[in-house]
mmCIF file of C-alpha atoms in Angstrom:
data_model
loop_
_atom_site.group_PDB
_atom_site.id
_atom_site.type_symbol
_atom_site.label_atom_id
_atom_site.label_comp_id
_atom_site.label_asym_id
_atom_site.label_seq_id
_atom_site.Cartn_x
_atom_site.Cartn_y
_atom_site.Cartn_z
ATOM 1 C CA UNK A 1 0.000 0.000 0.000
ATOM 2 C CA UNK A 2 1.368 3.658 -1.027
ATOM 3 C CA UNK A 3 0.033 4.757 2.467
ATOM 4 C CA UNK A 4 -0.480 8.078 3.935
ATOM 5 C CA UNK A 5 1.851 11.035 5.133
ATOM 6 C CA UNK A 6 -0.092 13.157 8.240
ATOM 7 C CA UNK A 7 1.978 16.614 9.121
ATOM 8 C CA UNK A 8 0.690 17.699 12.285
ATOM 9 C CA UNK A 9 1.123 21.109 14.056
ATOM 10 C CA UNK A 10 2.105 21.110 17.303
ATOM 11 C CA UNK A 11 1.001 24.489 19.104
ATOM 12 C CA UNK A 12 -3.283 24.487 19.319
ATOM 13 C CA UNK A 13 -3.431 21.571 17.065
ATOM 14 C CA UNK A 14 -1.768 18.586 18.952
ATOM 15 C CA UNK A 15 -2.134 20.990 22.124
ATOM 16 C CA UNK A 16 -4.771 23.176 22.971
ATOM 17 C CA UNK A 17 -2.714 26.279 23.819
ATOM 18 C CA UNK A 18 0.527 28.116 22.721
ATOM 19 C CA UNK A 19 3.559 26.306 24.220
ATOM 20 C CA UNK A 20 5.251 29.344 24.235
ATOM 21 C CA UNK A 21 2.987 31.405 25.733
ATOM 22 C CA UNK A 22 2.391 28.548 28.139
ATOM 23 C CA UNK A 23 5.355 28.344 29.769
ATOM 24 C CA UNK A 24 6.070 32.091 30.271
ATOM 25 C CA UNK A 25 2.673 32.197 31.881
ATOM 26 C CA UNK A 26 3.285 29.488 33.801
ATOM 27 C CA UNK A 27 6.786 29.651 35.262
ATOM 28 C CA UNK A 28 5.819 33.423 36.183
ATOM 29 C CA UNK A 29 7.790 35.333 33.385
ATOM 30 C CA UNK A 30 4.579 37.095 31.527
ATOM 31 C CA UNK A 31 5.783 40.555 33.113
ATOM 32 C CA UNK A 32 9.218 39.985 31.729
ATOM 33 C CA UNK A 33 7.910 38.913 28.217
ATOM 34 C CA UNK A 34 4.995 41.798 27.561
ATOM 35 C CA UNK A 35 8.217 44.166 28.243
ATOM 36 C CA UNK A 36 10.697 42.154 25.467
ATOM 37 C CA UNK A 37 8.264 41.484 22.919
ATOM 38 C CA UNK A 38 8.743 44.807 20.971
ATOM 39 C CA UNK A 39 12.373 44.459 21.351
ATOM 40 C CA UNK A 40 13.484 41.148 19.070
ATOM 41 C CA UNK A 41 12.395 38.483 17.459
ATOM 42 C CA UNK A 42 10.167 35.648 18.647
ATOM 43 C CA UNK A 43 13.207 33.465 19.236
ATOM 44 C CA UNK A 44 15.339 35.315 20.167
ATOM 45 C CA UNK A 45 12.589 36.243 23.006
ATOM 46 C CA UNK A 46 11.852 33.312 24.095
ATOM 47 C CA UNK A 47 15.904 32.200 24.116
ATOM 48 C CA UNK A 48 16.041 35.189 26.276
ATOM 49 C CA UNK A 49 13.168 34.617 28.654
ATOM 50 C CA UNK A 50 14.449 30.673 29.007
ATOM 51 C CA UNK A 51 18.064 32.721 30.090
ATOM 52 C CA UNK A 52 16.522 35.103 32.554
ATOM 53 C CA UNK A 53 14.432 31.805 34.378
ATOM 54 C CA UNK A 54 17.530 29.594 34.597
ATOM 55 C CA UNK A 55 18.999 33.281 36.280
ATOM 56 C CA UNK A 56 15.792 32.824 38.629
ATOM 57 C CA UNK A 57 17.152 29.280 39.668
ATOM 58 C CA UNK A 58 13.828 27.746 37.738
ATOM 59 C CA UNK A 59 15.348 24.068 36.095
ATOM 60 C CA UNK A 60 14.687 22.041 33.145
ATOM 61 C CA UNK A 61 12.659 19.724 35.135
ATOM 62 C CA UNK A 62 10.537 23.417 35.862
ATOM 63 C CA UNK A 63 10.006 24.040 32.610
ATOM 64 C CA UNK A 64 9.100 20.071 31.567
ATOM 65 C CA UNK A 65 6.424 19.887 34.704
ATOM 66 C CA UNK A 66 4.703 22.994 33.025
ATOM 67 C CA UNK A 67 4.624 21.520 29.235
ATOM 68 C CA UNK A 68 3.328 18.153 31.010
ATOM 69 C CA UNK A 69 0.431 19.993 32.078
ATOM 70 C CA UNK A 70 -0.171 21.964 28.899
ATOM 71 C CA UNK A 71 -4.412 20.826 28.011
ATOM 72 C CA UNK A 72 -4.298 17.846 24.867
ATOM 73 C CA UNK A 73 -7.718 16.543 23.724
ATOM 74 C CA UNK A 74 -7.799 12.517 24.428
ATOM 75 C CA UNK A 75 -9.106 12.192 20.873
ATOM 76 C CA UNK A 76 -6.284 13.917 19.886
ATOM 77 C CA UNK A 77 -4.091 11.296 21.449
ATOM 78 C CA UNK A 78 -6.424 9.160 20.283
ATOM 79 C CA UNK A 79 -6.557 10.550 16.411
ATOM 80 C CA UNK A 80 -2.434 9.985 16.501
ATOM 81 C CA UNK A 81 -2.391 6.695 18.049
ATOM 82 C CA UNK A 82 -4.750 5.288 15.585
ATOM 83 C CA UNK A 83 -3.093 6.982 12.335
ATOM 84 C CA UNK A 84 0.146 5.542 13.403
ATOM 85 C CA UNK A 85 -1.153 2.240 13.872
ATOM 86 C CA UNK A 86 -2.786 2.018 10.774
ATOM 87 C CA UNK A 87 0.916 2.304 9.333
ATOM 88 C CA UNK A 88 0.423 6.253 8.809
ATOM 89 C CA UNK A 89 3.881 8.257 8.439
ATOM 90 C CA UNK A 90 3.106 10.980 10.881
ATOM 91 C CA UNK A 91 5.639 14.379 10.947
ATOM 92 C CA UNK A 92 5.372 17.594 13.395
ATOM 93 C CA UNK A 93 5.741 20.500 11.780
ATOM 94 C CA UNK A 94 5.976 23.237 13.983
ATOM 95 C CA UNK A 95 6.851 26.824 14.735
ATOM 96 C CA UNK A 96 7.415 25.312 18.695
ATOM 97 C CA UNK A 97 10.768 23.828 20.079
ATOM 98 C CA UNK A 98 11.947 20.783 20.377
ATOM 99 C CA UNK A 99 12.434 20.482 23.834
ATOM 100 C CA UNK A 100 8.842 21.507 24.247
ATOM 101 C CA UNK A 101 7.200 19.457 21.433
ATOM 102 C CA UNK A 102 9.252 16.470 23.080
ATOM 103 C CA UNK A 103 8.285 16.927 26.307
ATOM 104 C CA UNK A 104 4.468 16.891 26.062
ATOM 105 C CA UNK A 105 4.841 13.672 23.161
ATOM 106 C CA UNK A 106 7.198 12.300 25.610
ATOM 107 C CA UNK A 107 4.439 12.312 29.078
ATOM 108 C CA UNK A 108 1.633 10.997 26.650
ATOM 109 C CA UNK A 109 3.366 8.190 25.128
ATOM 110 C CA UNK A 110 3.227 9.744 21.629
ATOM 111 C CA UNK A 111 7.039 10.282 20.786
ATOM 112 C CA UNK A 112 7.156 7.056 19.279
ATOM 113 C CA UNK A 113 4.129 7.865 16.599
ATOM 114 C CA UNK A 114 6.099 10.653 15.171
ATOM 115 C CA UNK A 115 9.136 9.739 12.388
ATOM 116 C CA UNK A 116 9.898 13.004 12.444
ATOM 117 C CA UNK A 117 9.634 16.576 14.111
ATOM 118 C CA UNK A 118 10.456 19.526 12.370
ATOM 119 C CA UNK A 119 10.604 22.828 14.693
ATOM 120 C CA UNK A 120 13.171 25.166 15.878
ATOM 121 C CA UNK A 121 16.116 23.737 17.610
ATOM 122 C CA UNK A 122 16.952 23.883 21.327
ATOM 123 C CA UNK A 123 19.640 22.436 23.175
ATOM 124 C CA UNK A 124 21.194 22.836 27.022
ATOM 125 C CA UNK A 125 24.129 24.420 27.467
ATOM 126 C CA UNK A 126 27.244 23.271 30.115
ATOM 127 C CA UNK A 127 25.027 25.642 32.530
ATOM 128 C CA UNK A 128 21.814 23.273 32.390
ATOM 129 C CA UNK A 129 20.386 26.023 30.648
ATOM 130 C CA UNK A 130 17.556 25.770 27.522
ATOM 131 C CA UNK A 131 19.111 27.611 24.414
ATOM 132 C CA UNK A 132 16.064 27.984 21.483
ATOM 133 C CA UNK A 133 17.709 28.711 17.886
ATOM 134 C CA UNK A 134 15.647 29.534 15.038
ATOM 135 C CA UNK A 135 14.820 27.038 12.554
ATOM 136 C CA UNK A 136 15.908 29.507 9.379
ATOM 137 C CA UNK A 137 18.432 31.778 10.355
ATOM 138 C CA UNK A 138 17.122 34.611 9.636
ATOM 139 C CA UNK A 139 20.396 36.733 10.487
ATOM 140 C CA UNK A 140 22.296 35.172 7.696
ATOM 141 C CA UNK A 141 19.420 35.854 5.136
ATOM 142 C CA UNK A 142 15.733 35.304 4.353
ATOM 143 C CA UNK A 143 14.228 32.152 3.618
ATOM 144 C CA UNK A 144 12.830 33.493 0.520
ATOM 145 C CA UNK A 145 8.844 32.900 0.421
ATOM 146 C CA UNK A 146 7.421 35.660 -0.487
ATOM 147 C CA UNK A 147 3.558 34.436 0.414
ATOM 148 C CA UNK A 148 3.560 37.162 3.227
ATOM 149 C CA UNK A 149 2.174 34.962 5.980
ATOM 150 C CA UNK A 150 5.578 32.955 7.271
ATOM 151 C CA UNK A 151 7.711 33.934 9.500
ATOM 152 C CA UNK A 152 11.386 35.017 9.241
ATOM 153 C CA UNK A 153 12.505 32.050 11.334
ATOM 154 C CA UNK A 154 10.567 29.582 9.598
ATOM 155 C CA UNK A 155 8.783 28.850 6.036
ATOM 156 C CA UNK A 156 6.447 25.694 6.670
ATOM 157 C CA UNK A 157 5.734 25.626 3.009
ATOM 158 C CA UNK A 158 9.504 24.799 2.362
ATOM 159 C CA UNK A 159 9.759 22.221 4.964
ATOM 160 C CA UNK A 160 6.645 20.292 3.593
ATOM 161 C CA UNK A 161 8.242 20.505 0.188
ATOM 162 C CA UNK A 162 11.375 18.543 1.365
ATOM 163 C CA UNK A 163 9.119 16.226 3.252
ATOM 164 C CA UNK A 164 7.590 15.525 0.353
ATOM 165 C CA UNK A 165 10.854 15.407 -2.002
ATOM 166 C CA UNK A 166 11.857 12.269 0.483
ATOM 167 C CA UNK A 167 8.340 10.685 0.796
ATOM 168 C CA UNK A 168 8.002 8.049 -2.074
ATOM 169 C CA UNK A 169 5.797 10.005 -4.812
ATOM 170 C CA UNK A 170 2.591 7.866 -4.380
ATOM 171 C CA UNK A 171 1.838 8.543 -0.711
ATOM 172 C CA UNK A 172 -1.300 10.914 -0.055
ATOM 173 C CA UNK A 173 -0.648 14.021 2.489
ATOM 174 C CA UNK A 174 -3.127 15.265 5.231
ATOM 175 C CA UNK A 175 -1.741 18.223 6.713
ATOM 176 C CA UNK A 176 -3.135 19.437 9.581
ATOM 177 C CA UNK A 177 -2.328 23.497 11.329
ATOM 178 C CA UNK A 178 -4.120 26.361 12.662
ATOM 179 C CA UNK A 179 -1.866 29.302 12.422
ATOM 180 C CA UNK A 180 -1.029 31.580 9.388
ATOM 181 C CA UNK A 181 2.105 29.870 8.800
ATOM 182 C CA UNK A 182 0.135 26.665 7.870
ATOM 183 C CA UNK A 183 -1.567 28.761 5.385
ATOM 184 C CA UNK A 184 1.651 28.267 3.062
ATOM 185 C CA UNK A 185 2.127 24.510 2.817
ATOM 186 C CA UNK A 186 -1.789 24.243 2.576
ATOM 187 C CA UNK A 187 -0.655 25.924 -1.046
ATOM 188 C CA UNK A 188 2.000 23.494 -1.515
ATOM 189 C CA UNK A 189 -0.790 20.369 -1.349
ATOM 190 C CA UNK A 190 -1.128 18.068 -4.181
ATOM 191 C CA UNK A 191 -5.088 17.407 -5.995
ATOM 192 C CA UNK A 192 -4.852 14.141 -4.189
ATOM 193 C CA UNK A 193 -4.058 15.756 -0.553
ATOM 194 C CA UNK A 194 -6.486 16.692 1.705
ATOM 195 C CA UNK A 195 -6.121 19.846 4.094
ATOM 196 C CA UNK A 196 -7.782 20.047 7.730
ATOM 197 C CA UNK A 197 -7.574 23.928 9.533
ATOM 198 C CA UNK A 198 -8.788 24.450 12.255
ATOM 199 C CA UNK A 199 -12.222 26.079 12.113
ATOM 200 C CA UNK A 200 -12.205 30.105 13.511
ATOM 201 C CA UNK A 201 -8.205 29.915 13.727
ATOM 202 C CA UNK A 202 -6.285 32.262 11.015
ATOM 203 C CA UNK A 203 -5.147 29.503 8.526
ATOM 204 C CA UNK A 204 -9.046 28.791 7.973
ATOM 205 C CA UNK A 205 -9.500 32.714 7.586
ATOM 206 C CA UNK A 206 -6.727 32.563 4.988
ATOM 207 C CA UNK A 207 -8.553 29.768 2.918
ATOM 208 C CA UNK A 208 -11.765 31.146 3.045
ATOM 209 C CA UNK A 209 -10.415 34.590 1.385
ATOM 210 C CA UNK A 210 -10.005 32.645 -1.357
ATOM 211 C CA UNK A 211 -10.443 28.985 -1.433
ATOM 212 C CA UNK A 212 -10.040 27.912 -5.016
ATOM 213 C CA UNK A 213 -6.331 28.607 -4.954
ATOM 214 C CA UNK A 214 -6.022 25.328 -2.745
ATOM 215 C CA UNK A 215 -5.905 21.974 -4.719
ATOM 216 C CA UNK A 216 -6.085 19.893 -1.835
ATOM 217 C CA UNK A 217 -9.683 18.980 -0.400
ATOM 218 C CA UNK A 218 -10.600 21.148 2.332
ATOM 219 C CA UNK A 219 -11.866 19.310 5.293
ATOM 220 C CA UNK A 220 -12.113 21.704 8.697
ATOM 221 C CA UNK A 221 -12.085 20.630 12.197
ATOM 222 C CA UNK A 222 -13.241 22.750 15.219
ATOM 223 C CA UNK A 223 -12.163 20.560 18.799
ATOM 224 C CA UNK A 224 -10.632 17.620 19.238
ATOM 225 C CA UNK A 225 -13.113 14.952 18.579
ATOM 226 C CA UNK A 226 -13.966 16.593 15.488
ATOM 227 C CA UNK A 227 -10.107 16.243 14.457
ATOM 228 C CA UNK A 228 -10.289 12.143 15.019
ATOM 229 C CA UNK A 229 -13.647 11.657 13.285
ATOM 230 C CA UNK A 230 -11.860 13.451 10.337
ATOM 231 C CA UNK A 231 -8.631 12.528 10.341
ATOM 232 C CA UNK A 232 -9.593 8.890 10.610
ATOM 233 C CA UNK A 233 -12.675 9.055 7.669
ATOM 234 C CA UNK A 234 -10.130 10.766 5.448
ATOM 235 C CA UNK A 235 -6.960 8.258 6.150
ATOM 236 C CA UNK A 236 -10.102 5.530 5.792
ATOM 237 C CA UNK A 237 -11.091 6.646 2.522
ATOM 238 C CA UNK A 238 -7.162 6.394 1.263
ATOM 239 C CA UNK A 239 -7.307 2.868 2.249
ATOM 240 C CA UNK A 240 -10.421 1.779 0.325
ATOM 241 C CA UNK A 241 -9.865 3.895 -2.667
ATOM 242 C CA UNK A 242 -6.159 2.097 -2.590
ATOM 243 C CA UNK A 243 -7.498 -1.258 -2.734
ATOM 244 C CA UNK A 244 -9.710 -0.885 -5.790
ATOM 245 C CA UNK A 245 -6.679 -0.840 -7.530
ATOM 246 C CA UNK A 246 -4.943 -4.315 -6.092
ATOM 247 C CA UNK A 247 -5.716 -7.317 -7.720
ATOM 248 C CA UNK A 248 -8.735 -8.868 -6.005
ATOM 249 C CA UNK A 249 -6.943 -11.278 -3.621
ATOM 250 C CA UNK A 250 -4.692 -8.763 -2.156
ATOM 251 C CA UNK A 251 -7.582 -6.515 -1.038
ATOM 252 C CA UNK A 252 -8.885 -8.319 1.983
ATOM 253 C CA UNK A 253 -5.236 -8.859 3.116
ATOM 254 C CA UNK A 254 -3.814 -5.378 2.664
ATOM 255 C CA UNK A 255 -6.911 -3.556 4.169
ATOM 256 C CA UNK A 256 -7.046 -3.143 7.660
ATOM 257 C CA UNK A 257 -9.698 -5.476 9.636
ATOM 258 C CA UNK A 258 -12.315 -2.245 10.206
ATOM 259 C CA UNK A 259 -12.409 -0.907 6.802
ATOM 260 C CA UNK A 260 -13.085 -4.771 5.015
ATOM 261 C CA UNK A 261 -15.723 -5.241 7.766
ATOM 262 C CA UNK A 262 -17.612 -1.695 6.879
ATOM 263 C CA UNK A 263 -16.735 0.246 10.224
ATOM 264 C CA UNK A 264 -14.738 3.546 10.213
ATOM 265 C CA UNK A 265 -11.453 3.332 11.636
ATOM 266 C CA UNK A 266 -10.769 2.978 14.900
ATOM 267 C CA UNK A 267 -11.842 5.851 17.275
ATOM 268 C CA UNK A 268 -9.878 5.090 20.226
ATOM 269 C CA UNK A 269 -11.425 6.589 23.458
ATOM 270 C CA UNK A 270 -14.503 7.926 21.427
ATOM 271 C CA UNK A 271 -17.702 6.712 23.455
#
């Protein structure tokens, strides 16, 4: 089977919040932020902010207790478990971290889902300290899209185009974001693709301005449980409409045991 590619999000699409934001507010550093913000770059703010808490005596454990805590819908972690076992290829793609994206996969069992996370970097220093890096360097030059809706650190459109240079030509792509910088990979979708924004959030704005210039199917999602009941109907669908063209003996074998008895795939903790 050619199989399926699903680029997730991270930041109020795997999570219900902004990581970011979520650990300024809750390690007590939203005074100090508010007063950087209009000084540099996202990054370069939150690099910063990490500095000024490991100043403060806060730890890395600190700052992993807070992303553990950080709201995910169970049919989110439901939606991911069932992709992946269903022999998905699931990526992050995310304007996050990587210590905070792997923290929060890491305390709900998810890491192992993911082949891959693309994000900014982050590493600790001899100190113990969190370092955050951008994922395009935007000091050395810009990462040329000239869309108008990514930012300098990071073109998501250019990262799914790699993905997809690697990915054996065949596989189908669900791409799922929120944010305007999902807006530009949503561009970069193929006829056969299918696109899920989230409903109300600014990439869904951004479509609905003008939605022919998307040649992906456009399937929205508004909470979690909507996102499963999608996700999984959609990466169902790709199954069946694979099997029509195996020879007939191969079909029962290479579809999974919900789809060749009728049912929709598997919902996980849906009741």
């Amino acid at each position: 089977m050619d199989g399926v590619v699903v680029v997730f999000d991270f930041d109020k699409t795997i999570i219900d919040v902004d990581s970011d934001n979520w650990v300024v507010d809750g390690l007590g550093a939203t005074e100090l932020f508010d007063r950087l913000l209009p000084t540099m770059p996202w990054n370069t703010l939150i690099d910063t902010v990490m500095g000024e808490l490991h100043a403060q005596g806060r730890t890395l454990r600190d700052v992993a207790d807070v992303l553990r805590a950080a709201p995910i819908d169970p049919h989110v972690v439901a939606a991911i478990r069932a992709a992946h076992s269903l022999g998905c290829d699931l990526r992050v793609l995310s304007d996050a971290n990587r210590f905070f994206i792997e923290a929060v996969l890491d305390h709900h069992g998810l890491r192992g889902c993911f082949s891959e996370i693309n994000t900014n970097p982050s590493r600790v220093d001899a100190d113990g300290r969190l370092r955050i890096a951008p994922h395009h360097d935007f000091h050395a030059g810009p990462h040329g899209c000239g869309l108008g809706t990514c930012p300098p650190n990071m073109c998501k459109g250019q990262v799914l185009d790699r993905i997809r240079a690697s990915a054996d030509a065949r596989k189908r792509f669900i791409y799922l974001g929120d944010g305007r910088g999902d807006y530009c990979p949503s561009l970069r979708l193929a006829r056969e693709d299918f696109m899920m924004p989230r409903k109300g959030f600014p990439v869904w704005d951004l479509i609905c301005e003008n939605p022919g210039l998307l040649q992906a199917e456009v399937h929205p999602w508004s909470d979690g449980k909507d996102m499963q009941e999608t996700l999984l109907r959609l990466i169902s669908r790709v199954l069946v409409e694979e099997s029509t063209l195996l020879p007939l003996d191969c079909k029962l074998e290479s579809l999974p045991a919900a789809v060749q008895d009728g049912m929709p795939m598997p919902l996980g903790v849906k009741n």
